[in-house]
Structures are given as C-alpha cells and as structure tokens.
Amino acid sequence: MKSLHALFKPPSSPTKTTTSSSSTATTASKTRKPATSSSSSNAPIPSPNPPEITTTISKTSENKPKSSLSALFIPPTTPTEAHFISLIHGSKTILQLHQIHAQIIIHNLSSSSLITTQLISSSSLRKSINHSLAVFNHHKPKNLFTFNALIRGLTTNSHFFNAIFHFRLMLRSGIKPDRLTYPFVLKSMAGLFSTELGMAIHCMILRCGIELDSFVRVSLVDMYVKVEKLGSAFKVFDESPERFDSGSSALLWNVLIKGCCKAGSMKKAVKLFKAMPKKENVSWSTLIDGFAKNGDMDRAMELFDQMPEKNVVSWTTMVDGFSRNGDSEKALSMFSKMLEEGVRPNAFTIVSALSACAKIGGLEAGLRIHKYIKDNGLHLTEALGTALVDMYAKCGNIESASEVFGETEQKSIRTWTVMIWGWAIHGHSEQAIACFKQMMFAGIKPDEVVFLALLTACMHSGQVDIGLNFFDSMRLDYCIEPSMKHYTLIVDMLGRSGQLKEALRFIERMPMNPDFVIWGALFCACRAHKKTKMAKFALNKLLKLEPTHTGNYIFLSNAYAALGQWEDAERVRVLMQNRGVHKNSGWSCIEVEGQVHRFVSGDHDHKDSKAICLKLEEIMAGAVKQGYIPGTEWVLHNMEQEEKEDVLGSHGEKLALAFALICTSPGMTIRIVKNLQVCGDCHSLMKYASKISQREIMLRDMKRFHHFKDGSCSCRDHW
C-alpha cells in the first residue's frame, strides 16, 4: 500500500478505477435494445420510445409492489433532467438505481453533471461505492460537483485512503476545492489518524481564505480532536469569531466538549460547558456521555437531573452509561422510567437496554423489551436483531436466540458472530459449525472474531482436530493472521483434552513470545490433570513475565496458593496492595419475578438472608448424603479445614441457588449468572442440587454456560 505522503506526489500517468458495474453500463449504451411489454420479477425498464414508456407502466403498475421503479414516477413524454433526478431520489434499492442509470444512458443524458452528481450521491448512500466510482470514471468532463459528491461518499463509507486519492486527483485536474470539499477531506485524515497531512490541509484552507467558514472550522476542530491534538483544536476554537454567537456556534462548542471528554479532560469540558452562550439538549447529552465514558455516573446523573428538558437522546445516554459501567439494574430502571415518562425509545435505546439484560441474565426484562418491539411495530433491523440474539443467548434461551436470528432479514457479520458465539458458550459445537457454514453460503467473509467463536465452540466440546483445522484455515484459506487470543484458545483446547505435551510444543512453535495468559492456560490445564512438574514449569515461565493488569496478579497469587506456596501467594497480594491493584469483586445474579437479585460471597445483607442460609444448609446436607465432599482445595487462602468449608459455603452462586429454590415454583428452570469463573466446589454442588431438587440449573460464568440436570453438567466436568 502506498504511504499517505505519496498521494501528493504526481504519478507518471493518471489512474482510473474500473468495476463490473461500469462495463454493464457501457454494454447497455451500445446495445440499446427496445423494451418489451412483458412483465418481469424486477421493476420494469422503460423503452427509448416515450409513448411505450407510459403504456408499459400503465399496464403493469397495478400488479407491481410500491417499491418497484414503475410506481416511483410516471415519466413525461420526453424525459428531462428533472424527471430522472426525481426518479433517483425516489429509488428504494440499488437495483432500481441501476435500472434508472441504464435509462439515463439510453436517453443520452449521462453527460449531465447534475444527474451524475445525484447518481454518485445516491449510490454512496446505499453503500454501493463501486457503482459510484464507475459513474464518476465514465463522466467527462469532471467538475467540482462530481468530485465533491464522490469524496463525500467515499468518506461517509469509511474509504478514507481512496477519498484522499481522489482529492489529490482533483488537485491534479486543476479543480479548486471549496468549502464543501475540505470538511470530508479532513474527516478522512482523521479516520486515517494522519496528523501531518491534516495540518497540511489546514494550511491549504488558510491559503484559500475559507478558514472562517463555520462548516470548515467545525471540521478542523473535529479533525484535531480525533488525532488527539487538543491544543490545536483549542487554538482553532479560540480564533473563531462566531464562538459567542448563540445562534450558530453550538456545534463548534459541542465538538470541542466531546474532544475534552474523549481525552479525559473533564474539568476543561465542564469549563467549556459553563461558558457556552446557549446550551442545547445535545450539549447536555455530550457532557453527560463524557462523564459516563469516564466512569463517573454520579456526576452524569447529577447533570441529567439538572437538564431543563430531557429527550430520547439524553435518556439513551443514561441507559447506555449505566449499562457500560456495570450497573445493569440501574440501566433497566432508567429504561422503565423513560417509558413511564412517555418518551419513546429509539433503536439505540433498546439495544442498550437489551445489552443490560444480557449482562445480568435478565431474561424476563428482555422478554418485556421484545414484546415492546413487537407491540409497537418496530422493524427488526440488523442492530435490534443482533441485540435480541445476544440477549437470549446470554440469558440461557438459545432456542429463542436461534428463532430471532432466523427472523432477522438483514444479517451483518456481527449478527452471524453473535449467533455462533451463542451456540459456542452453550456447548453446541455442531450448531456453531453449521451456522458458520450458512454464513459462508450467504457470502459473508469471516473475520478473526468469527474464528474466536469457532475455536471456543471446539474447545468447550473437546473437538481438538476440528479446532486445529479451523486454526490452520484462518491463515491458509482466509489470510487472517492468528492473534494471541487464537493461540490461547488452542493451548486451552489441547490442555483441557489432556494433550499437555502437544500444548507445550504448540507454545514453543509460536511465532510470537507467549504472554501471561498463554502460560496461565497451560498451568491451569496441568493443575486440572494433576501434572505438578509441568505446572511448576509453567509457573516459572509466568514468574519471568511482569503482570500487566489485575487479572495477572490474581492469577499468580492463586497459582502459588494452588501449589501450597502460601508465603509466595501472600507476597503477590502485598505487591498488589503496594501498587494500588484492586481485585474485582465476584457476584452472582438471579432474576425472580422480574427483579434481579445480586449476591456476593458471604452476603448477609439480603432481606431473606436467614431463610437463604437455612435452605443452603439443607441443600448441602442432602448433597453430602448423596456423596458430595466439600472441595477445600479451591479455597486459595492458608486457613484451617473448617474455616475453608465455611468460606466455600457462602459463595455467591450457592446463595443465589438457595434463594431460587425458596422463591420459584417446583420444576422451574433456575438461571444464575456469575461474573467470574465458577469454582470446582460450586460446580460439584450444583450437580447434586439439580438431582435432589429435580430442577434444571443454568449457570453462566465468565467463560460458558453450565447446564446441570439429573446430577450431571453439559461441560462434562471440563471447564
């Protein structure tokens, strides 16, 4: 790929972009076969003869759907520019646009600059960039309007490099850019994070004398914000004479406030907000969103309460903010309050609420939201369909997830990935692989995330050979270079199946240096298979690596404790305290009658705490009679045996189980969500509890779903 700087060096000869659609258009121009009056499955194409056009449409319009080309516009006797522009604006699909384009060529109007500009814009709007390029390349002579339409379309569709290439072609052609050109060129520079070229464009703007144009100035501030040059953004802002004009400066202020929030400079953002001549709703929402993204939901809530007038954007910002910051219950509470206030949520609000349901396993809340979507006639878009599939899968109802997936007409690669992940975390590898095959038949090219889902499915089901085949296929068939996450899954997969030597050989052949997680996966596998010698080898490798985040410290401490090296475990914990590293608290959630209850280890704050403890004692006594032995080896602290048993008995998932058995009807499935990985002792007790209570228990931990039924688990004790 050429460097960005090379774009401004004149090439030896001009380059043109050609596509299949251009050759189709050329063929149509050459043949010009007259149209017949017979109907077809596509929208009818008028013939060159104007009377026949009218006749064809009148004969078929009654039987054609409203979206067909014939229903858009009944042409006059002699088609004009205005007629075709009206058709272009009324087209619903890219196929209709191609048909209109063919008629434009037939009627010798393809040289019209106005029509060409509209074709480029409409094709870009429908994400058909190849068609936009074909139209542009076949139009002569090119002018400012066609270049602006193409550069805008390329930028809007994130083809930033190509946009800059055509800007350079524009300069070579001797066409002077205007105030509508530079904003999209600046956006492309920001998209490529090209600071130097962005500054070069700024110089060009100054030479052209359009730096005071409000559209250009906002784009300059936005570009500097996105390339993380906040100082330059402030300089442009301070030089803006209209910044204190309450009628037109709000966008300029909002862009800079958003930039300060993105950089974490909340004091500067607040200072700007207070100095604004006029605070619009979007200004309030921008600052609220900034506090939310910086983890300060208290300040976000304070600002929200102070808003003079709340709208769907401000409500959505709060719902999304609470969901992103781990307070899913509050997010759902805000969503319910929003509905009570009579504010109609948009698609993004609903997606944020569904995400909150997915995080805590709020199936009943998710069902109510799905009902709201149906009752209000909301179209199942790609975003809504994907969010529903994700919610159902993570709440334990994989069948409903599959059903919604089938109903979602517009499936993106994310939709397919979410469905494959859903099958994977439920341990259904065959369905995950079948879904992958369907995706391939649909013409969707897989990415690295899809392969992570497939490898996860193979890992949970113990299908090592198939997993290794997928790993090789990434590089050989799809030219996707595996990341550290892909290598970790292979090591984990080999380790779980007991192929420890193969796992070690795989690590030694890695093209990159193994990280903390790789050696951690090998250590866990060795511990599970009681291979102490190799476990100590993996631990020694871990010791040579500096822990990079909280999880590494905790893992290292637990690894020492698992080997009985209590002094070393305590040394790591002291190191964590000295470095200000804090362990994330474990919790378990369960939803009963639409209300989510959260439990932590040793929790005695619940209103039904006494009844829960009594029920848990009853469960454990019954399990002991069936052969359950408390797994005190899972207590990673140096204490007496009796103390270890007490600690095990108060784990959050056990408290959630006891509460569910008290508050739900006999035979009802119990769904528990845990934010960390379930320990071996809790896993063992759940199996006994499912047999004693004759209940199906679904436990979702940070890695997968465990379906407990009749004393066994779907993971076959490999997790």
XYZ file of C-alpha atoms in Angstrom:
719
model
C 0.000 0.000 0.000
C 1.219 3.485 -0.828
C 2.041 5.853 2.005
C -0.265 8.797 2.571
C 2.502 11.264 1.685
C 2.918 9.559 -1.679
C -0.600 10.607 -2.596
C 0.526 14.187 -3.062
C 3.348 13.225 -5.432
C 2.208 13.336 -9.076
C 2.164 9.839 -10.635
C 3.666 9.091 -14.001
C 0.234 8.520 -15.541
C -3.334 9.011 -14.343
C -5.077 6.013 -12.780
C -8.688 5.038 -13.287
C -10.846 2.764 -11.191
C -12.999 0.294 -13.097
C -15.728 -2.008 -11.872
C -18.138 -4.554 -13.218
C -21.000 -2.097 -12.996
C -19.230 0.258 -15.391
C -18.911 -2.455 -18.021
C -22.615 -3.243 -17.599
C -23.499 0.392 -18.169
C -21.269 0.528 -21.288
C -22.883 -2.614 -22.713
C -26.353 -1.135 -22.162
C -25.232 2.015 -24.000
C -24.006 0.054 -27.009
C -26.915 -2.357 -27.442
C -29.928 -0.154 -26.660
C -32.435 -2.936 -27.258
C -36.051 -1.782 -27.197
C -38.079 -2.860 -24.153
C -40.998 -5.232 -24.426
C -44.278 -5.000 -22.578
C -43.824 -8.335 -20.807
C -43.514 -8.190 -17.038
C -40.569 -9.498 -15.051
C -39.636 -10.054 -11.433
C -37.666 -6.789 -11.383
C -39.061 -3.293 -11.791
C -39.862 -2.620 -15.475
C -37.367 -0.699 -17.586
C -38.941 1.854 -19.949
C -38.108 1.712 -23.659
C -36.495 4.619 -25.539
C -39.858 5.415 -27.131
C -41.751 7.770 -24.761
C -45.294 6.537 -25.665
C -44.217 2.947 -24.932
C -42.882 4.039 -21.556
C -46.275 5.280 -20.484
C -48.059 2.228 -21.877
C -45.731 -0.233 -20.128
C -46.137 1.418 -16.778
C -49.897 1.716 -17.043
C -50.223 -1.973 -17.862
C -48.040 -3.215 -15.029
C -48.338 -0.639 -12.245
C -51.449 -2.251 -10.774
C -49.663 -5.553 -10.217
C -46.275 -4.191 -9.123
C -45.320 -3.502 -5.493
C -44.962 0.116 -4.403
C -41.172 -0.225 -4.187
C -40.875 -1.010 -7.915
C -39.433 1.547 -10.273
C -42.697 1.916 -12.187
C -44.516 3.136 -9.087
C -41.965 5.842 -8.340
C -42.722 8.263 -11.148
C -44.755 8.261 -14.374
C -42.430 9.975 -16.852
C -43.412 12.770 -19.191
C -43.387 12.344 -22.954
C -39.752 13.481 -23.188
C -37.687 12.549 -20.110
C -35.783 15.510 -18.691
C -33.023 16.019 -16.128
C -35.645 16.892 -13.511
C -37.553 13.680 -14.283
C -34.512 11.430 -13.803
C -33.368 13.294 -10.697
C -36.843 12.714 -9.252
C -36.540 9.001 -10.093
C -33.094 8.835 -8.460
C -34.417 10.428 -5.269
C -37.407 8.084 -5.234
C -35.447 4.871 -5.767
C -35.569 2.405 -2.882
C -32.854 -0.113 -3.790
C -29.541 -0.219 -5.606
C -31.169 -2.414 -8.280
C -33.665 0.333 -9.063
C -30.808 2.829 -9.203
C -29.006 0.630 -11.753
C -32.178 0.488 -13.858
C -32.507 4.277 -13.756
C -28.839 4.595 -14.699
C -29.411 2.382 -17.743
C -32.306 4.589 -18.871
C -30.164 7.697 -18.400
C -27.584 6.205 -20.771
C -30.288 5.216 -23.279
C -31.646 8.766 -23.316
C -28.159 10.272 -23.832
C -28.230 12.156 -20.529
C -25.175 10.522 -18.953
C -23.125 13.634 -19.718
C -25.335 15.703 -17.425
C -23.260 16.875 -14.471
C -26.350 17.333 -12.309
C -27.624 13.797 -12.937
C -24.144 12.286 -12.470
C -23.736 14.052 -9.133
C -27.081 12.689 -7.928
C -26.197 9.155 -9.092
C -22.890 9.218 -7.222
C -24.546 10.533 -4.049
C -27.409 8.012 -4.145
C -25.100 5.055 -4.832
C -22.860 6.089 -1.950
C -25.874 6.454 0.310
C -26.752 2.824 -0.477
C -23.144 1.788 0.214
C -22.542 0.852 -3.442
C -19.158 2.557 -3.697
C -18.103 0.537 -6.742
C -21.078 1.881 -8.673
C -20.285 5.425 -7.505
C -16.732 5.042 -8.811
C -17.977 3.616 -12.108
C -20.343 6.545 -12.652
C -17.609 9.017 -11.735
C -14.974 7.430 -14.001
C -17.265 7.413 -17.045
C -18.367 11.019 -16.666
C -16.484 13.659 -18.627
C -15.557 16.351 -18.053
C -15.265 16.023 -14.279
C -16.011 19.098 -12.230
C -16.174 20.363 -8.655
C -19.646 18.899 -8.019
C -18.820 15.342 -9.151
C -15.564 15.352 -7.171
C -17.318 16.643 -4.050
C -20.051 14.001 -4.346
C -17.503 11.183 -4.705
C -15.158 12.385 -1.927
C -18.133 12.745 0.383
C -19.420 9.258 -0.496
C -16.018 7.633 -0.024
C -15.517 9.342 3.338
C -19.018 8.517 4.592
C -18.396 4.846 3.754
C -15.002 4.893 5.542
C -12.956 4.584 2.319
C -10.603 7.217 3.678
C -7.493 6.399 1.642
C -9.486 6.388 -1.594
C -11.097 9.701 -0.654
C -7.676 11.313 -0.241
C -6.530 9.746 -3.518
C -9.427 11.403 -5.368
C -8.774 14.701 -3.586
C -5.259 14.565 -4.971
C -6.707 13.703 -8.424
C -8.958 16.728 -8.074
C -5.942 18.984 -7.472
C -4.088 17.439 -10.439
C -7.089 18.151 -12.639
C -6.823 21.828 -11.820
C -10.154 21.924 -9.961
C -10.133 24.188 -6.927
C -11.696 22.668 -3.760
C -14.376 24.674 -1.958
C -15.983 24.835 1.488
C -17.868 21.570 0.798
C -14.710 19.656 -0.162
C -12.438 20.252 2.823
C -14.713 19.002 5.653
C -14.812 15.483 4.180
C -11.102 15.507 3.340
C -10.416 16.464 6.978
C -12.696 13.656 8.157
C -10.708 11.178 6.042
C -7.452 12.493 7.512
C -8.877 11.955 10.996
C -10.066 8.468 10.031
C -6.511 7.577 8.998
C -5.094 9.364 12.080
C -2.842 11.355 9.767
C -1.835 14.399 11.827
C 0.784 15.780 9.433
C -1.459 15.635 6.376
C -4.320 17.091 8.410
C -2.124 20.057 9.252
C -1.155 20.333 5.564
C -4.845 20.533 4.624
C -5.257 23.217 7.309
C -2.553 25.254 5.549
C -4.355 24.830 2.215
C -7.566 26.099 3.826
C -5.746 29.173 5.118
C -4.322 29.867 1.641
C -7.813 29.542 0.120
C -9.193 32.046 2.616
C -12.125 29.885 3.790
C -10.881 29.220 7.324
C -13.687 31.354 8.795
C -16.423 29.265 7.207
C -18.370 27.689 10.071
C -18.601 24.239 8.408
C -14.851 24.186 7.698
C -13.949 25.460 11.168
C -16.025 22.800 12.944
C -14.374 20.150 10.752
C -10.912 21.466 11.662
C -11.666 21.278 15.385
C -13.130 17.789 14.943
C -10.051 16.613 12.995
C -7.638 17.876 15.656
C -9.740 16.280 18.399
C -9.722 12.892 16.647
C -5.952 12.921 16.040
C -5.532 13.793 19.747
C -4.180 17.316 19.206
C -6.415 19.021 21.759
C -4.145 22.080 21.950
C -4.522 22.720 18.208
C -8.282 22.184 18.491
C -8.466 24.865 21.207
C -6.366 27.222 19.084
C -8.770 26.934 16.130
C -11.691 27.343 18.531
C -10.215 30.462 20.146
C -9.662 32.007 16.706
C -13.334 31.504 15.791
C -15.076 34.903 15.866
C -18.540 33.276 15.908
C -17.961 31.159 19.027
C -20.030 33.514 21.211
C -22.830 33.755 18.671
C -25.661 31.937 20.412
C -27.423 31.266 17.133
C -24.818 29.267 15.191
C -21.898 28.256 17.404
C -23.398 25.333 19.386
C -21.904 22.661 17.103
C -18.408 24.129 17.469
C -18.677 24.068 21.283
C -20.137 20.556 21.322
C -17.334 19.139 19.166
C -14.682 20.585 21.477
C -16.515 19.455 24.633
C -16.699 15.934 23.183
C -12.968 16.088 22.416
C -12.152 17.076 26.004
C -14.309 14.222 27.294
C -12.575 11.771 24.966
C -9.181 12.942 26.249
C -10.368 12.571 29.857
C -10.090 16.333 30.476
C -13.428 16.628 32.228
C -12.515 19.879 34.016
C -11.928 21.556 30.651
C -15.157 20.060 29.314
C -17.151 21.444 32.279
C -15.474 24.846 31.925
C -16.445 24.977 28.240
C -19.972 23.846 29.019
C -20.449 26.605 31.598
C -19.067 29.234 29.173
C -21.424 28.265 26.329
C -23.630 31.160 25.173
C -26.517 28.741 24.641
C -26.796 25.176 25.955
C -28.815 22.906 23.713
C -30.056 19.415 24.578
C -27.181 17.878 22.625
C -24.707 19.930 24.720
C -26.083 18.461 27.942
C -26.059 14.947 26.479
C -22.471 15.345 25.237
C -21.195 16.232 28.703
C -23.319 13.528 30.377
C -21.920 10.986 27.931
C -18.400 12.226 28.728
C -18.850 11.607 32.444
C -20.385 8.196 31.708
C -17.489 7.140 29.482
C -15.031 8.297 32.146
C -16.814 6.135 34.735
C -18.396 8.939 36.794
C -22.082 8.030 36.739
C -22.822 10.110 39.856
C -21.885 13.327 38.025
C -23.689 12.092 34.917
C -26.869 11.541 36.954
C -26.483 14.926 38.619
C -26.306 16.660 35.223
C -29.205 14.607 33.897
C -31.409 15.725 36.800
C -30.460 19.372 36.105
C -31.471 19.234 32.429
C -34.262 21.710 31.717
C -35.760 19.415 29.091
C -34.972 15.737 28.552
C -35.348 13.953 25.228
C -34.731 10.452 23.868
C -31.017 11.195 23.369
C -30.437 12.185 26.993
C -32.398 9.181 28.302
C -30.497 6.850 25.963
C -27.186 8.307 27.154
C -28.068 7.423 30.751
C -29.316 3.910 29.936
C -26.184 3.202 27.915
C -23.924 4.811 30.531
C -25.203 2.652 33.398
C -25.029 -0.469 31.223
C -21.428 0.222 30.153
C -20.349 0.917 33.740
C -21.633 -2.405 35.066
C -24.828 -1.186 36.747
C -27.271 -3.087 34.566
C -30.057 -2.956 37.147
C -29.936 0.845 37.154
C -29.831 0.876 33.341
C -33.046 -1.159 33.182
C -34.606 1.018 35.883
C -33.838 4.134 33.785
C -35.338 2.451 30.715
C -38.561 1.664 32.603
C -38.737 5.209 33.965
C -38.239 6.560 30.447
C -41.282 4.613 29.236
C -43.311 5.808 32.235
C -42.451 9.418 31.323
C -43.906 8.833 27.868
C -40.593 9.126 25.996
C -40.496 6.786 23.003
C -37.139 4.947 22.855
C -35.187 4.727 19.628
C -33.334 1.675 18.340
C -30.137 2.603 20.182
C -32.025 2.917 23.496
C -33.488 -0.553 23.057
C -30.111 -2.036 22.092
C -28.559 -0.532 25.266
C -31.383 -1.920 27.421
C -31.056 -5.377 25.835
C -27.307 -5.255 26.471
C -28.019 -4.604 30.166
C -30.361 -7.636 30.226
C -27.668 -9.799 28.633
C -25.039 -8.835 31.208
C -27.063 -9.898 34.243
C -29.192 -12.622 32.692
C -32.395 -10.580 32.934
C -34.494 -12.834 30.725
C -37.874 -11.568 31.973
C -36.843 -7.949 31.367
C -35.549 -8.957 27.934
C -38.861 -10.640 27.110
C -40.744 -7.456 28.052
C -38.494 -5.390 25.770
C -39.001 -7.879 22.924
C -42.765 -7.589 23.470
C -42.444 -3.786 23.314
C -40.673 -4.098 19.948
C -43.495 -6.281 18.569
C -46.364 -4.272 20.055
C -45.017 -1.000 18.651
C -44.369 -2.417 15.201
C -40.642 -1.723 15.272
C -38.823 -3.224 12.310
C -36.306 -5.913 13.260
C -33.222 -4.142 11.938
C -29.735 -5.624 11.940
C -28.899 -3.816 15.204
C -32.105 -4.835 17.016
C -31.954 -8.415 15.728
C -28.323 -8.790 16.813
C -29.069 -7.345 20.273
C -32.023 -9.714 20.755
C -29.986 -12.745 19.660
C -27.214 -11.724 22.087
C -29.683 -11.185 24.932
C -31.458 -14.523 24.511
C -28.181 -16.431 24.119
C -26.607 -14.880 27.229
C -29.798 -15.269 29.269
C -29.817 -19.011 28.618
C -32.576 -19.259 25.999
C -30.544 -20.336 22.981
C -33.664 -21.626 21.191
C -35.250 -18.155 21.171
C -31.918 -16.686 20.078
C -31.936 -19.023 17.068
C -35.560 -18.130 16.303
C -34.887 -14.364 16.322
C -31.764 -14.946 14.235
C -33.914 -16.615 11.587
C -36.396 -13.717 11.649
C -33.680 -11.082 11.197
C -33.575 -10.357 7.473
C -30.544 -8.058 7.451
C -27.677 -10.016 8.976
C -24.254 -8.409 9.294
C -21.088 -10.298 10.165
C -21.722 -9.244 13.782
C -25.169 -10.912 13.720
C -23.648 -14.173 12.478
C -20.801 -13.926 15.012
C -23.193 -13.409 17.942
C -25.197 -16.480 16.923
C -22.069 -18.621 16.562
C -20.844 -17.372 19.974
C -24.242 -18.243 21.452
C -24.045 -21.847 20.259
C -20.407 -21.992 21.415
C -20.912 -20.836 25.028
C -23.816 -23.277 25.388
C -21.543 -26.131 24.303
C -23.335 -26.802 20.993
C -20.361 -27.076 18.671
C -22.259 -28.804 15.860
C -24.784 -25.962 15.624
C -21.978 -23.384 15.798
C -20.182 -25.004 12.865
C -23.447 -25.383 10.920
C -24.134 -21.674 11.460
C -20.650 -20.865 10.170
C -21.354 -22.874 7.015
C -24.627 -20.988 6.489
C -22.724 -17.737 6.835
C -20.300 -18.838 4.128
C -23.172 -19.809 1.813
C -24.649 -16.339 2.405
C -21.452 -14.831 1.013
C -20.232 -13.331 4.310
C -16.457 -13.479 4.669
C -15.374 -14.465 8.209
C -13.067 -12.307 10.296
C -10.815 -13.040 13.260
C -13.723 -12.741 15.760
C -15.720 -15.430 13.942
C -12.764 -17.796 14.293
C -12.506 -16.980 18.012
C -16.127 -18.113 18.344
C -15.483 -21.307 16.354
C -12.378 -22.194 18.384
C -14.341 -21.554 21.581
C -17.032 -23.967 20.386
C -14.432 -26.645 19.635
C -12.699 -26.045 22.972
C -15.873 -26.451 25.024
C -16.873 -29.619 23.158
C -13.380 -31.152 23.130
C -13.206 -31.344 19.308
C -9.464 -30.799 19.065
C -8.911 -31.910 15.460
C -11.703 -29.717 14.102
C -10.406 -26.794 16.148
C -6.892 -27.221 14.756
C -8.337 -27.367 11.229
C -10.125 -24.058 11.772
C -6.918 -22.550 13.146
C -4.978 -23.593 10.037
C -7.827 -22.455 7.771
C -7.534 -18.920 9.119
C -4.112 -18.433 7.576
C -4.300 -20.729 4.573
C -7.834 -20.050 3.323
C -8.643 -16.548 4.584
C -5.212 -14.922 5.071
C -6.082 -13.987 8.665
C -3.059 -13.943 10.953
C -3.961 -15.520 14.318
C -3.706 -13.225 17.328
C -2.584 -14.106 20.851
C -6.229 -14.877 21.706
C -6.415 -17.544 18.992
C -3.192 -19.163 20.227
C -4.505 -19.089 23.803
C -7.663 -20.952 22.778
C -5.622 -23.683 21.063
C -3.424 -24.115 24.157
C -6.546 -24.199 26.332
C -8.217 -26.708 23.999
C -5.205 -29.043 23.969
C -4.793 -28.670 27.723
C -8.414 -29.480 28.546
C -8.221 -32.652 26.467
C -5.114 -33.753 28.395
C -2.699 -33.244 25.477
C -0.258 -31.281 27.628
C 2.894 -32.168 25.712
C 1.239 -31.137 22.459
C 0.168 -27.881 24.099
C 3.751 -27.172 25.190
C 5.103 -27.954 21.710
C 2.467 -25.665 20.215
C 3.627 -22.841 22.516
C 7.260 -23.399 21.591
C 6.413 -23.117 17.864
C 4.507 -19.832 18.250
C 5.804 -17.003 16.001
C 5.411 -14.558 18.909
C 6.509 -14.613 22.527
C 3.882 -16.331 24.730
C 2.224 -13.928 27.144
C 0.893 -14.306 30.677
C -2.427 -15.760 29.516
C -0.792 -18.472 27.368
C 1.330 -19.818 30.212
C -1.641 -19.388 32.556
C -3.778 -21.612 30.327
C -1.079 -24.300 30.387
C -0.730 -24.000 34.161
C -4.497 -24.450 34.696
C -4.534 -27.497 32.435
C -1.616 -29.040 34.323
C -3.321 -28.374 37.625
C -6.601 -29.916 36.406
C -4.769 -33.057 35.234
C -2.540 -33.087 38.355
C 0.719 -32.747 36.381
C 2.672 -30.973 39.107
C 6.048 -30.989 37.343
C 4.786 -29.278 34.192
C 2.647 -26.947 36.320
C 5.785 -25.712 38.107
C 7.498 -25.289 34.716
C 4.593 -23.109 33.524
C 4.684 -21.170 36.811
C 8.398 -20.447 36.340
C 7.606 -19.030 32.905
C 4.916 -16.877 34.483
C 7.376 -15.529 37.049
C 9.618 -14.224 34.263
C 6.775 -12.077 32.936
C 5.710 -8.859 34.615
C 1.974 -8.836 35.440
C 0.314 -6.231 33.210
C -3.156 -5.982 34.749
C -5.249 -7.019 37.755
C -6.104 -10.472 36.407
C -2.411 -11.381 36.064
C -1.668 -10.563 39.706
C -4.677 -12.528 40.922
C -3.806 -15.493 38.742
C -0.212 -15.525 40.001
C -1.358 -15.364 43.627
C -3.852 -18.189 43.071
C -1.235 -20.255 41.248
C 1.092 -20.091 44.250
C -1.793 -20.941 46.587
C -2.817 -23.923 44.430
C 0.708 -25.338 44.870
C 0.646 -24.648 48.625
C 3.275 -21.887 48.384
C 1.418 -19.619 50.822
C 4.266 -17.193 51.501
C 4.700 -16.513 47.797
C 0.939 -16.064 47.400
C 0.918 -13.533 50.234
C 3.915 -11.715 48.700
C 1.969 -11.187 45.472
C -1.051 -9.894 47.414
C 1.129 -7.391 49.271
C 2.620 -6.319 45.941
C -0.913 -5.720 44.641
C -1.699 -3.505 47.631
C 1.514 -1.505 47.243
C 0.828 -0.895 43.560
C -2.811 0.009 44.117
C -4.119 -3.001 42.194
C -7.628 -3.958 43.292
C -9.380 -7.249 42.682
C -12.807 -7.117 41.042
C -15.450 -8.382 43.446
C -17.231 -11.565 42.457
C -21.020 -11.537 42.274
C -23.860 -13.788 41.210
C -27.224 -12.626 39.870
C -30.595 -14.288 39.616
C -33.861 -12.867 38.294
C -37.054 -13.729 40.164
C -40.434 -12.311 39.096
C -38.774 -9.591 37.024
C -36.481 -8.399 39.815
C -32.735 -9.031 39.735
C -31.096 -10.132 42.989
C -27.320 -9.850 43.345
C -25.266 -11.902 45.812
C -21.615 -11.696 46.809
C -19.558 -14.196 48.802
C -20.526 -14.158 52.481
C -23.535 -11.937 51.757
C -25.846 -11.428 54.751
C -27.471 -8.173 53.614
C -30.373 -9.707 51.705
C -33.766 -9.339 53.383
C -34.226 -13.126 53.222
C -30.712 -13.876 54.474
C -31.784 -16.213 57.303
C -34.067 -18.282 55.092
C -31.357 -18.473 52.432
C -28.776 -19.760 54.923
C -31.173 -22.399 56.254
C -32.024 -23.539 52.732
C -28.343 -23.729 51.804
C -27.615 -25.879 54.849
C -30.456 -28.159 53.780
C -29.044 -28.437 50.233
C -25.526 -29.203 51.442
C -26.737 -31.797 53.954
C -28.692 -33.567 51.221
C -25.715 -33.394 48.873
C -23.381 -34.900 51.495
C -25.753 -37.868 51.826
C -25.507 -38.317 48.047
C -21.674 -38.328 48.200
C -20.736 -34.635 47.976
C -17.412 -33.735 49.603
C -16.542 -30.013 50.009
C -13.633 -29.194 47.688
C -11.500 -27.236 50.126
C -8.597 -27.201 47.658
C -10.496 -24.414 45.874
C -10.048 -22.107 48.881
C -6.850 -20.287 47.995
C -6.077 -18.996 51.482
C -3.984 -20.535 54.251
C -6.562 -21.421 56.914
C -7.936 -24.347 58.863
C -10.079 -27.008 57.140
C -13.250 -25.975 58.982
C -12.740 -22.333 58.021
C -12.291 -23.346 54.394
C -15.606 -25.212 54.423
C -17.329 -22.120 55.875
C -15.834 -19.955 53.097
C -16.978 -22.400 50.412
C -20.496 -22.483 51.842
C -21.030 -18.742 51.360
C -20.096 -18.358 47.678
C -22.484 -16.078 45.797
C -23.728 -18.703 43.325
C -24.700 -21.015 46.203
C -26.649 -18.204 47.893
C -28.382 -17.456 44.574
C -29.269 -21.145 44.200
C -30.768 -21.323 47.695
C -32.778 -18.141 47.091
C -34.111 -19.518 43.790
C -35.212 -22.785 45.427
C -37.139 -20.765 48.045
C -38.805 -18.269 45.698
C -39.558 -20.177 42.496
C -42.076 -22.883 41.676
C -41.045 -26.574 41.690
C -39.775 -27.746 38.324
C -38.943 -24.215 37.143
C -35.522 -23.781 35.480
C -33.062 -21.808 37.618
C -30.805 -19.316 35.786
C -27.764 -17.889 37.568
C -25.166 -15.503 36.158
C -21.681 -15.183 37.697
C -19.144 -12.552 36.636
C -16.132 -14.773 37.415
C -15.343 -18.405 36.666
C -17.231 -20.883 38.835
C -15.050 -22.777 41.309
C -14.854 -26.564 41.325
C -16.716 -26.919 44.625
C -19.711 -24.839 43.491
C -19.752 -26.772 40.237
C -19.862 -30.042 42.156
C -22.661 -28.869 44.486
C -24.782 -27.659 41.542
C -24.742 -31.174 40.086
C -26.024 -32.674 43.333
C -28.594 -29.881 43.755
C -30.018 -30.493 40.276
C -30.538 -34.154 41.123
C -32.005 -33.588 44.581
C -34.374 -30.777 43.530
C -35.249 -32.320 40.159
C -34.557 -28.940 38.611
C -32.539 -27.844 35.606
C -29.942 -25.289 36.704
C -28.249 -22.988 34.203
C -25.112 -21.280 35.467
C -23.337 -18.799 33.203
C -19.842 -17.887 34.314
C -17.283 -15.694 32.547
C -16.430 -18.449 30.042
C -19.500 -20.538 29.246
C -22.900 -21.926 30.242
C -23.144 -24.943 32.546
C -26.418 -26.843 32.145
C -26.923 -29.001 35.255
C -29.542 -31.735 35.025
C -30.055 -35.022 36.895
C -26.658 -34.773 38.588
C -24.509 -34.065 35.521
C -23.261 -30.999 33.670
C -23.184 -30.237 29.956
C -19.463 -29.373 30.199
C -18.681 -32.970 31.202
C -16.542 -31.540 34.048
C -14.136 -29.800 31.640
C -14.403 -26.053 32.033
